[in-house]
Amino acid sequence: MRRIFAALTIVGLTACGTVSDTYQQSRTDDRLVGVWIGEYVEKDGVTRSWTQTRKADGAYSIEFLFTEPDGIVNRQTETGRWWIQDGLFHEIAPSWMKQPDSYRYRFKDNRCIEFLLVASDEASEEIGRYRFVECLSDKVPLAVLIN
């Protein structure tokens, strides 16, 4: 029994190492580094707004504000990894996601990016339809992104 447990532990640890190695070895697009803001109105009338900070090392954090039609506001914070692979933007919050969300992206100008969801385990019904724009924020100094 101990041998089986030890073998399973080694396999599990090896798999965990492989996942994080993939994200650490992936490349980023320097044009996406910065503090970005966006907003999206969901079908049920909830307005989702966010501030996302993407660092050059592939780390990200997002602060979401969900404003209900009746004015109640809920907050949620998410952290994870982002990278570019095969021309697509990928991001994953390892604390709750098994697979990354993947997006086509294009710059509308030098300050705004349009994203289109092309792959997701969680939101399969929105693939090809979930589209949003993020614009570079002027509110946070670039020095915050380096640390």
PDB file of C-alpha atoms in Angstrom:
ATOM      1  CA  MET A   1       0.000   0.000   0.000  1.00  0.00           C
ATOM      2  CA  ARG A   2       2.836   2.407   0.817  1.00  0.00           C
ATOM      3  CA  ARG A   3       4.432   1.735  -2.579  1.00  0.00           C
ATOM      4  CA  ILE A   4       1.197   2.557  -4.398  1.00  0.00           C
ATOM      5  CA  PHE A   5       0.789   5.775  -2.386  1.00  0.00           C
ATOM      6  CA  ALA A   6       4.428   6.735  -3.033  1.00  0.00           C
ATOM      7  CA  ALA A   7       4.061   6.037  -6.754  1.00  0.00           C
ATOM      8  CA  LEU A   8       0.878   8.086  -6.987  1.00  0.00           C
ATOM      9  CA  THR A   9       2.494  10.947  -5.076  1.00  0.00           C
ATOM     10  CA  ILE A  10       5.483  10.996  -7.452  1.00  0.00           C
ATOM     11  CA  VAL A  11       3.211  10.933 -10.520  1.00  0.00           C
ATOM     12  CA  GLY A  12       1.081  13.737  -9.068  1.00  0.00           C
ATOM     13  CA  LEU A  13       4.079  15.906  -8.272  1.00  0.00           C
ATOM     14  CA  THR A  14       5.572  15.283 -11.703  1.00  0.00           C
ATOM     15  CA  ALA A  15       2.314  16.328 -13.384  1.00  0.00           C
ATOM     16  CA  CYS A  16       2.161  19.524 -11.306  1.00  0.00           C
ATOM     17  CA  GLY A  17       5.709  20.396 -12.299  1.00  0.00           C
ATOM     18  CA  THR A  18       4.907  19.876 -15.968  1.00  0.00           C
ATOM     19  CA  VAL A  19       1.943  22.252 -15.887  1.00  0.00           C
ATOM     20  CA  SER A  20       3.831  25.129 -14.308  1.00  0.00           C
ATOM     21  CA  ASP A  21       6.876  24.519 -16.535  1.00  0.00           C
ATOM     22  CA  THR A  22       4.632  24.974 -19.572  1.00  0.00           C
ATOM     23  CA  TYR A  23       3.505  28.399 -18.385  1.00  0.00           C
ATOM     24  CA  GLN A  24       6.973  29.498 -17.313  1.00  0.00           C
ATOM     25  CA  GLN A  25       8.523  28.569 -20.674  1.00  0.00           C
ATOM     26  CA  SER A  26       5.820  30.244 -22.758  1.00  0.00           C
ATOM     27  CA  ARG A  27       6.373  33.650 -24.252  1.00  0.00           C
ATOM     28  CA  THR A  28       4.545  36.868 -23.600  1.00  0.00           C
ATOM     29  CA  ASP A  29       3.741  39.796 -25.895  1.00  0.00           C
ATOM     30  CA  ASP A  30       5.245  42.967 -24.400  1.00  0.00           C
ATOM     31  CA  ARG A  31       2.408  45.007 -25.902  1.00  0.00           C
ATOM     32  CA  LEU A  32       0.012  43.258 -23.470  1.00  0.00           C
ATOM     33  CA  VAL A  33       2.028  44.121 -20.361  1.00  0.00           C
ATOM     34  CA  GLY A  34       0.405  46.846 -18.310  1.00  0.00           C
ATOM     35  CA  VAL A  35      -2.749  47.725 -16.448  1.00  0.00           C
ATOM     36  CA  TRP A  36      -5.871  47.265 -18.566  1.00  0.00           C
ATOM     37  CA  ILE A  37      -9.513  48.104 -17.914  1.00  0.00           C
ATOM     38  CA  GLY A  38     -12.604  46.614 -19.480  1.00  0.00           C
ATOM     39  CA  GLU A  39     -16.339  46.266 -19.154  1.00  0.00           C
ATOM     40  CA  TYR A  40     -18.900  43.756 -20.393  1.00  0.00           C
ATOM     41  CA  VAL A  41     -22.679  43.653 -19.939  1.00  0.00           C
ATOM     42  CA  GLU A  42     -23.926  40.099 -19.468  1.00  0.00           C
ATOM     43  CA  LYS A  43     -27.244  38.740 -20.790  1.00  0.00           C
ATOM     44  CA  ASP A  44     -28.874  39.015 -17.347  1.00  0.00           C
ATOM     45  CA  GLY A  45     -28.056  42.735 -17.117  1.00  0.00           C
ATOM     46  CA  VAL A  46     -25.081  42.378 -14.765  1.00  0.00           C
ATOM     47  CA  THR A  47     -22.246  44.735 -15.694  1.00  0.00           C
ATOM     48  CA  ARG A  48     -18.845  43.121 -15.260  1.00  0.00           C
ATOM     49  CA  SER A  49     -15.985  45.625 -15.111  1.00  0.00           C
ATOM     50  CA  TRP A  50     -12.382  44.817 -14.353  1.00  0.00           C
ATOM     51  CA  THR A  51      -8.850  46.035 -13.963  1.00  0.00           C
ATOM     52  CA  GLN A  52      -6.255  43.512 -15.097  1.00  0.00           C
ATOM     53  CA  THR A  53      -2.543  43.822 -14.452  1.00  0.00           C
ATOM     54  CA  ARG A  54      -0.333  41.725 -16.739  1.00  0.00           C
ATOM     55  CA  LYS A  55       3.343  41.494 -15.871  1.00  0.00           C
ATOM     56  CA  ALA A  56       6.211  40.692 -18.236  1.00  0.00           C
ATOM     57  CA  ASP A  57       6.969  37.486 -16.298  1.00  0.00           C
ATOM     58  CA  GLY A  58       3.556  36.035 -17.285  1.00  0.00           C
ATOM     59  CA  ALA A  59       1.754  36.673 -13.988  1.00  0.00           C
ATOM     60  CA  TYR A  60      -1.599  38.452 -13.920  1.00  0.00           C
ATOM     61  CA  SER A  61      -4.153  39.676 -11.428  1.00  0.00           C
ATOM     62  CA  ILE A  62      -7.687  40.865 -12.082  1.00  0.00           C
ATOM     63  CA  GLU A  63     -10.072  42.759  -9.841  1.00  0.00           C
ATOM     64  CA  PHE A  64     -13.662  42.261 -11.019  1.00  0.00           C
ATOM     65  CA  LEU A  65     -16.659  44.370 -10.048  1.00  0.00           C
ATOM     66  CA  PHE A  66     -20.058  42.819 -10.771  1.00  0.00           C
ATOM     67  CA  THR A  67     -22.836  45.415 -10.680  1.00  0.00           C
ATOM     68  CA  GLU A  68     -26.314  43.906 -10.486  1.00  0.00           C
ATOM     69  CA  PRO A  69     -29.244  45.675 -12.211  1.00  0.00           C
ATOM     70  CA  ASP A  70     -30.477  46.730  -8.736  1.00  0.00           C
ATOM     71  CA  GLY A  71     -27.132  48.445  -8.015  1.00  0.00           C
ATOM     72  CA  ILE A  72     -25.595  45.828  -5.689  1.00  0.00           C
ATOM     73  CA  VAL A  73     -21.858  45.487  -6.342  1.00  0.00           C
ATOM     74  CA  ASN A  74     -19.832  42.320  -5.751  1.00  0.00           C
ATOM     75  CA  ARG A  75     -16.034  42.063  -5.950  1.00  0.00           C
ATOM     76  CA  GLN A  76     -13.861  39.152  -7.009  1.00  0.00           C
ATOM     77  CA  THR A  77     -10.103  38.878  -7.391  1.00  0.00           C
ATOM     78  CA  GLU A  78      -8.284  36.374  -9.574  1.00  0.00           C
ATOM     79  CA  THR A  79      -4.598  35.652 -10.104  1.00  0.00           C
ATOM     80  CA  GLY A  80      -2.881  33.410 -12.589  1.00  0.00           C
ATOM     81  CA  ARG A  81      -0.584  33.088 -15.595  1.00  0.00           C
ATOM     82  CA  TRP A  82      -0.853  34.421 -19.149  1.00  0.00           C
ATOM     83  CA  TRP A  83       1.088  33.677 -22.318  1.00  0.00           C
ATOM     84  CA  ILE A  84       0.995  33.718 -26.120  1.00  0.00           C
ATOM     85  CA  GLN A  85       1.114  30.454 -28.048  1.00  0.00           C
ATOM     86  CA  ASP A  86       0.218  29.762 -31.695  1.00  0.00           C
ATOM     87  CA  GLY A  87      -0.881  33.388 -32.102  1.00  0.00           C
ATOM     88  CA  LEU A  88      -3.478  33.117 -29.312  1.00  0.00           C
ATOM     89  CA  PHE A  89      -3.651  34.749 -25.887  1.00  0.00           C
ATOM     90  CA  HIS A  90      -4.046  32.197 -23.077  1.00  0.00           C
ATOM     91  CA  GLU A  91      -4.717  32.703 -19.383  1.00  0.00           C
ATOM     92  CA  ILE A  92      -5.299  30.346 -16.502  1.00  0.00           C
ATOM     93  CA  ALA A  93      -6.140  30.766 -12.839  1.00  0.00           C
ATOM     94  CA  PRO A  94      -4.633  27.494 -11.548  1.00  0.00           C
ATOM     95  CA  SER A  95      -6.536  27.698  -8.264  1.00  0.00           C
ATOM     96  CA  TRP A  96      -9.800  26.810 -10.035  1.00  0.00           C
ATOM     97  CA  MET A  97      -9.206  26.244 -13.767  1.00  0.00           C
ATOM     98  CA  LYS A  98      -8.108  22.925 -15.268  1.00  0.00           C
ATOM     99  CA  GLN A  99      -7.509  24.308 -18.760  1.00  0.00           C
ATOM    100  CA  PRO A 100      -6.709  27.850 -19.894  1.00  0.00           C
ATOM    101  CA  ASP A 101      -9.122  30.147 -21.662  1.00  0.00           C
ATOM    102  CA  SER A 102      -7.818  31.010 -25.144  1.00  0.00           C
ATOM    103  CA  TYR A 103      -8.569  34.133 -27.160  1.00  0.00           C
ATOM    104  CA  ARG A 104      -7.829  35.616 -30.546  1.00  0.00           C
ATOM    105  CA  TYR A 105      -6.681  39.160 -29.986  1.00  0.00           C
ATOM    106  CA  ARG A 106      -6.033  42.190 -32.114  1.00  0.00           C
ATOM    107  CA  PHE A 107      -5.041  45.737 -31.342  1.00  0.00           C
ATOM    108  CA  LYS A 108      -7.728  48.240 -32.269  1.00  0.00           C
ATOM    109  CA  ASP A 109      -5.134  50.981 -31.759  1.00  0.00           C
ATOM    110  CA  ASN A 110      -2.051  51.313 -29.558  1.00  0.00           C
ATOM    111  CA  ARG A 111      -4.192  51.574 -26.393  1.00  0.00           C
ATOM    112  CA  CYS A 112      -7.059  49.081 -26.876  1.00  0.00           C
ATOM    113  CA  ILE A 113      -7.223  45.348 -27.603  1.00  0.00           C
ATOM    114  CA  GLU A 114     -10.191  43.285 -28.770  1.00  0.00           C
ATOM    115  CA  PHE A 115     -10.436  39.680 -27.514  1.00  0.00           C
ATOM    116  CA  LEU A 116     -12.600  36.831 -28.853  1.00  0.00           C
ATOM    117  CA  LEU A 117     -12.955  33.612 -26.823  1.00  0.00           C
ATOM    118  CA  VAL A 118     -11.966  30.566 -28.912  1.00  0.00           C
ATOM    119  CA  ALA A 119     -11.518  27.857 -26.232  1.00  0.00           C
ATOM    120  CA  SER A 120     -12.715  27.377 -22.654  1.00  0.00           C
ATOM    121  CA  ASP A 121     -13.693  24.479 -20.414  1.00  0.00           C
ATOM    122  CA  GLU A 122     -16.047  26.653 -18.382  1.00  0.00           C
ATOM    123  CA  ALA A 123     -17.852  28.758 -21.008  1.00  0.00           C
ATOM    124  CA  SER A 124     -18.260  26.480 -24.035  1.00  0.00           C
ATOM    125  CA  GLU A 125     -21.582  28.088 -24.983  1.00  0.00           C
ATOM    126  CA  GLU A 126     -19.826  31.453 -25.438  1.00  0.00           C
ATOM    127  CA  ILE A 127     -16.972  30.259 -27.672  1.00  0.00           C
ATOM    128  CA  GLY A 128     -16.884  32.455 -30.749  1.00  0.00           C
ATOM    129  CA  ARG A 129     -19.408  34.899 -29.244  1.00  0.00           C
ATOM    130  CA  TYR A 130     -17.762  36.281 -26.083  1.00  0.00           C
ATOM    131  CA  ARG A 131     -15.993  39.390 -27.330  1.00  0.00           C
ATOM    132  CA  PHE A 132     -14.667  42.262 -25.226  1.00  0.00           C
ATOM    133  CA  VAL A 133     -12.270  45.193 -25.381  1.00  0.00           C
ATOM    134  CA  GLU A 134      -9.620  46.205 -22.853  1.00  0.00           C
ATOM    135  CA  CYS A 135      -7.894  49.571 -22.908  1.00  0.00           C
ATOM    136  CA  LEU A 136      -4.630  50.567 -21.309  1.00  0.00           C
ATOM    137  CA  SER A 137      -5.139  52.465 -18.063  1.00  0.00           C
ATOM    138  CA  ASP A 138      -3.329  55.710 -17.322  1.00  0.00           C
ATOM    139  CA  LYS A 139      -3.907  55.348 -13.586  1.00  0.00           C
ATOM    140  CA  VAL A 140      -1.057  53.031 -12.531  1.00  0.00           C
ATOM    141  CA  PRO A 141       2.656  53.784 -13.059  1.00  0.00           C
ATOM    142  CA  LEU A 142       4.641  51.232 -15.064  1.00  0.00           C
ATOM    143  CA  ALA A 143       6.951  50.668 -12.062  1.00  0.00           C
ATOM    144  CA  VAL A 144       4.180  48.624 -10.430  1.00  0.00           C
ATOM    145  CA  LEU A 145       4.419  46.103 -13.265  1.00  0.00           C
ATOM    146  CA  ILE A 146       8.114  45.394 -12.814  1.00  0.00           C
ATOM    147  CA  ASN A 147       7.919  44.244  -9.181  1.00  0.00           C
TER     148      ASN A 147
END
